Amino acid sequence: MNAKRNTALEAWMKEHGYSSNSLAEAVNIALERLTGRTGGLDGSSVRGWKAGRVKWPKSATRKALEDLTGLPATALGFVPRGRPPSTPASLQEDPDTMKRRTFVGGIAAAAAAAAAPGTASPRRIGMSDVDRLQKRFAEIIASDHRHGGQLGIEQRAAALADEALNPTATSAMAPELPNSPATA
């Protein structure tokens, strides 16, 4: 079998200072965080990836590797079973996809920041508000996974971010007003 070297993985390892053994150790740690069980990779496993003998790692290993690197397996030069590589690995990750992931991921941070205690603003946010925002965020993520980067999805994400950052815009998250003598 004449395997094609995985130059994308080799380049990533070189750029980030990993040897075969150190990458195996790091992926094993990521596997343990992911599955609760210690991974069994060693330097020869990683050398098999680099040599192209393993074109598509097992799902848990692949997920751990993606978590560790922050890149999808295809961007690291791996080829899903049954699919020939259509483009070089460096071109498989669309820059707009990464921007969209960063943008959508930022919404979660914005929602968490808006709901965090100790902020300087007098607004109050209840758990029902947080639950509602999380549910809508999950719906946007699911839609993004199903349909990709469409303008409507990005607009919904932006609206949710605005709502999370400006909770006074919705009545459910309006600031609590102290009881006045007229209303008490």
PDB file of C-alpha atoms in Angstrom:
ATOM      1  CA  MET A   1       0.000   0.000   0.000  1.00  0.00           C
ATOM      2  CA  ASN A   2       1.434   3.356  -1.057  1.00  0.00           C
ATOM      3  CA  ALA A   3       0.195   5.756   1.664  1.00  0.00           C
ATOM      4  CA  LYS A   4       0.431   9.512   1.201  1.00  0.00           C
ATOM      5  CA  ARG A   5       2.128  11.312   4.111  1.00  0.00           C
ATOM      6  CA  ASN A   6      -0.028  13.547   6.243  1.00  0.00           C
ATOM      7  CA  THR A   7       1.931  16.748   5.728  1.00  0.00           C
ATOM      8  CA  ALA A   8      -0.800  18.906   7.303  1.00  0.00           C
ATOM      9  CA  LEU A   9      -0.474  17.079  10.633  1.00  0.00           C
ATOM     10  CA  GLU A  10       3.308  17.167  10.424  1.00  0.00           C
ATOM     11  CA  ALA A  11       3.233  20.923   9.798  1.00  0.00           C
ATOM     12  CA  TRP A  12       0.849  21.511  12.727  1.00  0.00           C
ATOM     13  CA  MET A  13       3.039  19.435  15.038  1.00  0.00           C
ATOM     14  CA  LYS A  14       6.166  21.289  13.980  1.00  0.00           C
ATOM     15  CA  GLU A  15       4.473  24.677  14.374  1.00  0.00           C
ATOM     16  CA  HIS A  16       3.273  23.818  17.886  1.00  0.00           C
ATOM     17  CA  GLY A  17       6.419  22.006  19.035  1.00  0.00           C
ATOM     18  CA  TYR A  18       5.028  18.481  19.339  1.00  0.00           C
ATOM     19  CA  SER A  19       7.001  15.290  18.849  1.00  0.00           C
ATOM     20  CA  SER A  20       5.145  12.064  18.073  1.00  0.00           C
ATOM     21  CA  ASN A  21       5.424  11.003  21.709  1.00  0.00           C
ATOM     22  CA  SER A  22       4.333  14.352  23.170  1.00  0.00           C
ATOM     23  CA  LEU A  23       1.321  14.571  20.833  1.00  0.00           C
ATOM     24  CA  ALA A  24       0.298  11.025  21.784  1.00  0.00           C
ATOM     25  CA  GLU A  25       0.529  11.972  25.466  1.00  0.00           C
ATOM     26  CA  ALA A  26      -1.503  15.153  24.945  1.00  0.00           C
ATOM     27  CA  VAL A  27      -4.199  13.291  22.981  1.00  0.00           C
ATOM     28  CA  ASN A  28      -4.328  10.625  25.718  1.00  0.00           C
ATOM     29  CA  ILE A  29      -4.992  13.367  28.279  1.00  0.00           C
ATOM     30  CA  ALA A  30      -7.708  14.851  26.045  1.00  0.00           C
ATOM     31  CA  LEU A  31      -9.196  11.352  25.636  1.00  0.00           C
ATOM     32  CA  GLU A  32      -9.314  10.919  29.391  1.00  0.00           C
ATOM     33  CA  ARG A  33     -11.118  14.259  29.787  1.00  0.00           C
ATOM     34  CA  LEU A  34     -13.514  13.277  27.020  1.00  0.00           C
ATOM     35  CA  THR A  35     -14.259   9.659  27.933  1.00  0.00           C
ATOM     36  CA  GLY A  36     -13.089   9.251  31.505  1.00  0.00           C
ATOM     37  CA  ARG A  37     -10.659   6.523  30.390  1.00  0.00           C
ATOM     38  CA  THR A  38      -6.954   6.896  29.726  1.00  0.00           C
ATOM     39  CA  GLY A  39      -6.048   6.753  26.051  1.00  0.00           C
ATOM     40  CA  GLY A  40      -3.660   4.116  24.763  1.00  0.00           C
ATOM     41  CA  LEU A  41      -1.811   6.087  22.099  1.00  0.00           C
ATOM     42  CA  ASP A  42       1.959   6.152  21.855  1.00  0.00           C
ATOM     43  CA  GLY A  43       4.498   7.670  19.506  1.00  0.00           C
ATOM     44  CA  SER A  44       4.060   4.853  16.976  1.00  0.00           C
ATOM     45  CA  SER A  45       0.327   5.685  16.733  1.00  0.00           C
ATOM     46  CA  VAL A  46       1.140   9.274  15.810  1.00  0.00           C
ATOM     47  CA  ARG A  47       3.866   8.152  13.410  1.00  0.00           C
ATOM     48  CA  GLY A  48       1.204   6.027  11.698  1.00  0.00           C
ATOM     49  CA  TRP A  49      -0.930   9.141  11.294  1.00  0.00           C
ATOM     50  CA  LYS A  50       1.996  11.111   9.886  1.00  0.00           C
ATOM     51  CA  ALA A  51       2.952   8.318   7.483  1.00  0.00           C
ATOM     52  CA  GLY A  52      -0.608   8.187   6.161  1.00  0.00           C
ATOM     53  CA  ARG A  53      -1.208   4.611   7.338  1.00  0.00           C
ATOM     54  CA  VAL A  54      -4.163   5.858   9.401  1.00  0.00           C
ATOM     55  CA  LYS A  55      -6.303   8.107   7.246  1.00  0.00           C
ATOM     56  CA  TRP A  56      -9.231   8.597   9.686  1.00  0.00           C
ATOM     57  CA  PRO A  57      -8.666   7.982  13.429  1.00  0.00           C
ATOM     58  CA  LYS A  58     -11.372   6.406  15.582  1.00  0.00           C
ATOM     59  CA  SER A  59     -14.130   8.798  16.610  1.00  0.00           C
ATOM     60  CA  ALA A  60     -13.093   9.373  20.248  1.00  0.00           C
ATOM     61  CA  THR A  61      -9.442   9.805  19.264  1.00  0.00           C
ATOM     62  CA  ARG A  62     -10.423  12.145  16.448  1.00  0.00           C
ATOM     63  CA  LYS A  63     -12.598  14.244  18.779  1.00  0.00           C
ATOM     64  CA  ALA A  64      -9.795  14.422  21.360  1.00  0.00           C
ATOM     65  CA  LEU A  65      -7.356  15.484  18.645  1.00  0.00           C
ATOM     66  CA  GLU A  66      -9.793  18.130  17.391  1.00  0.00           C
ATOM     67  CA  ASP A  67     -10.316  19.416  20.948  1.00  0.00           C
ATOM     68  CA  LEU A  68      -6.564  19.574  21.497  1.00  0.00           C
ATOM     69  CA  THR A  69      -5.739  21.345  18.232  1.00  0.00           C
ATOM     70  CA  GLY A  70      -8.889  23.426  17.818  1.00  0.00           C
ATOM     71  CA  LEU A  71      -9.082  22.223  14.200  1.00  0.00           C
ATOM     72  CA  PRO A  72     -11.331  19.734  12.424  1.00  0.00           C
ATOM     73  CA  ALA A  73      -9.685  16.439  11.491  1.00  0.00           C
ATOM     74  CA  THR A  74      -9.888  17.283   7.795  1.00  0.00           C
ATOM     75  CA  ALA A  75      -7.812  20.437   8.380  1.00  0.00           C
ATOM     76  CA  LEU A  76      -5.198  18.214  10.003  1.00  0.00           C
ATOM     77  CA  GLY A  77      -4.941  16.168   6.794  1.00  0.00           C
ATOM     78  CA  PHE A  78      -7.195  13.267   7.750  1.00  0.00           C
ATOM     79  CA  VAL A  79      -9.587  11.913   5.132  1.00  0.00           C
ATOM     80  CA  PRO A  80     -12.991  10.482   6.091  1.00  0.00           C
ATOM     81  CA  ARG A  81     -13.451   6.845   5.128  1.00  0.00           C
ATOM     82  CA  GLY A  82     -14.766   6.365   1.630  1.00  0.00           C
ATOM     83  CA  ARG A  83     -13.864   9.881   0.469  1.00  0.00           C
ATOM     84  CA  PRO A  84     -10.814  10.730  -1.582  1.00  0.00           C
ATOM     85  CA  PRO A  85      -9.145  13.999  -0.636  1.00  0.00           C
ATOM     86  CA  SER A  86     -10.708  16.598  -2.906  1.00  0.00           C
ATOM     87  CA  THR A  87      -8.536  19.545  -1.946  1.00  0.00           C
ATOM     88  CA  PRO A  88      -5.380  20.047   0.050  1.00  0.00           C
ATOM     89  CA  ALA A  89      -6.069  19.998   3.794  1.00  0.00           C
ATOM     90  CA  SER A  90      -5.038  23.627   4.124  1.00  0.00           C
ATOM     91  CA  LEU A  91      -7.878  24.652   1.800  1.00  0.00           C
ATOM     92  CA  GLN A  92     -10.598  22.455   3.301  1.00  0.00           C
ATOM     93  CA  GLU A  93     -11.446  24.812   6.155  1.00  0.00           C
ATOM     94  CA  ASP A  94     -13.376  27.760   4.817  1.00  0.00           C
ATOM     95  CA  PRO A  95     -12.320  31.011   6.552  1.00  0.00           C
ATOM     96  CA  ASP A  96     -15.989  32.047   6.775  1.00  0.00           C
ATOM     97  CA  THR A  97     -16.701  28.835   8.701  1.00  0.00           C
ATOM     98  CA  MET A  98     -14.113  29.776  11.303  1.00  0.00           C
ATOM     99  CA  LYS A  99     -15.487  33.321  11.537  1.00  0.00           C
ATOM    100  CA  ARG A 100     -18.990  31.943  11.983  1.00  0.00           C
ATOM    101  CA  ARG A 101     -17.819  29.533  14.711  1.00  0.00           C
ATOM    102  CA  THR A 102     -16.034  32.347  16.501  1.00  0.00           C
ATOM    103  CA  PHE A 103     -19.076  34.609  16.185  1.00  0.00           C
ATOM    104  CA  VAL A 104     -21.583  32.009  17.354  1.00  0.00           C
ATOM    105  CA  GLY A 105     -19.257  30.937  20.162  1.00  0.00           C
ATOM    106  CA  GLY A 106     -19.016  34.549  21.245  1.00  0.00           C
ATOM    107  CA  ILE A 107     -22.760  34.648  21.775  1.00  0.00           C
ATOM    108  CA  ALA A 108     -22.472  32.113  24.582  1.00  0.00           C
ATOM    109  CA  ALA A 109     -19.805  34.226  26.236  1.00  0.00           C
ATOM    110  CA  ALA A 110     -21.937  37.330  25.840  1.00  0.00           C
ATOM    111  CA  ALA A 111     -24.943  35.596  27.394  1.00  0.00           C
ATOM    112  CA  ALA A 112     -22.842  34.342  30.272  1.00  0.00           C
ATOM    113  CA  ALA A 113     -21.323  37.777  30.809  1.00  0.00           C
ATOM    114  CA  ALA A 114     -24.740  39.389  30.832  1.00  0.00           C
ATOM    115  CA  ALA A 115     -25.986  36.881  33.396  1.00  0.00           C
ATOM    116  CA  ALA A 116     -22.867  36.987  35.575  1.00  0.00           C
ATOM    117  CA  PRO A 117     -23.285  38.364  39.070  1.00  0.00           C
ATOM    118  CA  GLY A 118     -21.250  41.356  40.146  1.00  0.00           C
ATOM    119  CA  THR A 119     -21.706  43.446  37.034  1.00  0.00           C
ATOM    120  CA  ALA A 120     -22.003  47.175  37.490  1.00  0.00           C
ATOM    121  CA  SER A 121     -25.469  47.439  35.954  1.00  0.00           C
ATOM    122  CA  PRO A 122     -28.592  47.394  38.129  1.00  0.00           C
ATOM    123  CA  ARG A 123     -30.433  44.908  35.923  1.00  0.00           C
ATOM    124  CA  ARG A 124     -31.549  41.546  37.230  1.00  0.00           C
ATOM    125  CA  ILE A 125     -31.598  38.383  35.219  1.00  0.00           C
ATOM    126  CA  GLY A 126     -33.371  35.298  36.451  1.00  0.00           C
ATOM    127  CA  MET A 127     -32.627  31.665  35.726  1.00  0.00           C
ATOM    128  CA  SER A 128     -35.635  31.530  33.417  1.00  0.00           C
ATOM    129  CA  ASP A 129     -33.975  34.244  31.312  1.00  0.00           C
ATOM    130  CA  VAL A 130     -30.697  32.304  31.199  1.00  0.00           C
ATOM    131  CA  ASP A 131     -32.541  29.086  30.329  1.00  0.00           C
ATOM    132  CA  ARG A 132     -34.433  30.850  27.554  1.00  0.00           C
ATOM    133  CA  LEU A 133     -31.225  32.335  26.112  1.00  0.00           C
ATOM    134  CA  GLN A 134     -29.454  28.974  26.292  1.00  0.00           C
ATOM    135  CA  LYS A 135     -32.357  27.250  24.533  1.00  0.00           C
ATOM    136  CA  ARG A 136     -32.355  29.817  21.737  1.00  0.00           C
ATOM    137  CA  PHE A 137     -28.553  29.593  21.504  1.00  0.00           C
ATOM    138  CA  ALA A 138     -28.784  25.790  21.150  1.00  0.00           C
ATOM    139  CA  GLU A 139     -31.386  26.218  18.395  1.00  0.00           C
ATOM    140  CA  ILE A 140     -29.101  28.601  16.492  1.00  0.00           C
ATOM    141  CA  ILE A 141     -26.148  26.208  16.833  1.00  0.00           C
ATOM    142  CA  ALA A 142     -28.272  23.288  15.588  1.00  0.00           C
ATOM    143  CA  SER A 143     -29.483  25.353  12.651  1.00  0.00           C
ATOM    144  CA  ASP A 144     -25.911  26.360  11.852  1.00  0.00           C
ATOM    145  CA  HIS A 145     -24.813  22.712  11.894  1.00  0.00           C
ATOM    146  CA  ARG A 146     -27.714  21.723   9.601  1.00  0.00           C
ATOM    147  CA  HIS A 147     -27.585  24.576   7.112  1.00  0.00           C
ATOM    148  CA  GLY A 148     -24.163  26.202   7.423  1.00  0.00           C
ATOM    149  CA  GLY A 149     -23.407  29.889   7.288  1.00  0.00           C
ATOM    150  CA  GLN A 150     -26.548  31.515   6.028  1.00  0.00           C
ATOM    151  CA  LEU A 151     -27.278  35.166   6.564  1.00  0.00           C
ATOM    152  CA  GLY A 152     -30.527  34.448   8.419  1.00  0.00           C
ATOM    153  CA  ILE A 153     -28.712  32.306  10.982  1.00  0.00           C
ATOM    154  CA  GLU A 154     -26.086  34.975  11.528  1.00  0.00           C
ATOM    155  CA  GLN A 155     -28.818  37.603  11.936  1.00  0.00           C
ATOM    156  CA  ARG A 156     -30.605  35.448  14.540  1.00  0.00           C
ATOM    157  CA  ALA A 157     -27.289  34.976  16.351  1.00  0.00           C
ATOM    158  CA  ALA A 158     -26.615  38.723  16.319  1.00  0.00           C
ATOM    159  CA  ALA A 159     -30.116  39.458  17.627  1.00  0.00           C
ATOM    160  CA  LEU A 160     -29.631  36.946  20.433  1.00  0.00           C
ATOM    161  CA  ALA A 161     -26.284  38.501  21.321  1.00  0.00           C
ATOM    162  CA  ASP A 162     -27.922  41.949  21.459  1.00  0.00           C
ATOM    163  CA  GLU A 163     -30.678  40.568  23.651  1.00  0.00           C
ATOM    164  CA  ALA A 164     -28.173  38.926  25.999  1.00  0.00           C
ATOM    165  CA  LEU A 165     -26.106  42.103  26.279  1.00  0.00           C
ATOM    166  CA  ASN A 166     -29.084  44.459  26.550  1.00  0.00           C
ATOM    167  CA  PRO A 167     -31.604  42.609  28.699  1.00  0.00           C
ATOM    168  CA  THR A 168     -33.667  45.747  29.306  1.00  0.00           C
ATOM    169  CA  ALA A 169     -34.805  45.499  25.696  1.00  0.00           C
ATOM    170  CA  THR A 170     -37.140  42.624  26.580  1.00  0.00           C
ATOM    171  CA  SER A 171     -39.778  42.780  29.246  1.00  0.00           C
ATOM    172  CA  ALA A 172     -38.841  39.368  30.668  1.00  0.00           C
ATOM    173  CA  MET A 173     -35.373  40.673  31.502  1.00  0.00           C
ATOM    174  CA  ALA A 174     -36.242  44.256  32.453  1.00  0.00           C
ATOM    175  CA  PRO A 175     -34.634  45.619  35.610  1.00  0.00           C
ATOM    176  CA  GLU A 176     -36.596  45.221  38.805  1.00  0.00           C
ATOM    177  CA  LEU A 177     -37.821  48.534  40.075  1.00  0.00           C
ATOM    178  CA  PRO A 178     -38.071  49.121  43.822  1.00  0.00           C
ATOM    179  CA  ASN A 179     -41.584  49.387  45.164  1.00  0.00           C
ATOM    180  CA  SER A 180     -42.680  52.981  45.340  1.00  0.00           C
ATOM    181  CA  PRO A 181     -45.175  54.229  47.917  1.00  0.00           C
ATOM    182  CA  ALA A 182     -47.781  54.562  45.182  1.00  0.00           C
ATOM    183  CA  THR A 183     -47.520  50.903  44.153  1.00  0.00           C
ATOM    184  CA  ALA A 184     -46.852  49.344  47.550  1.00  0.00           C
TER     185      ALA A 184
END
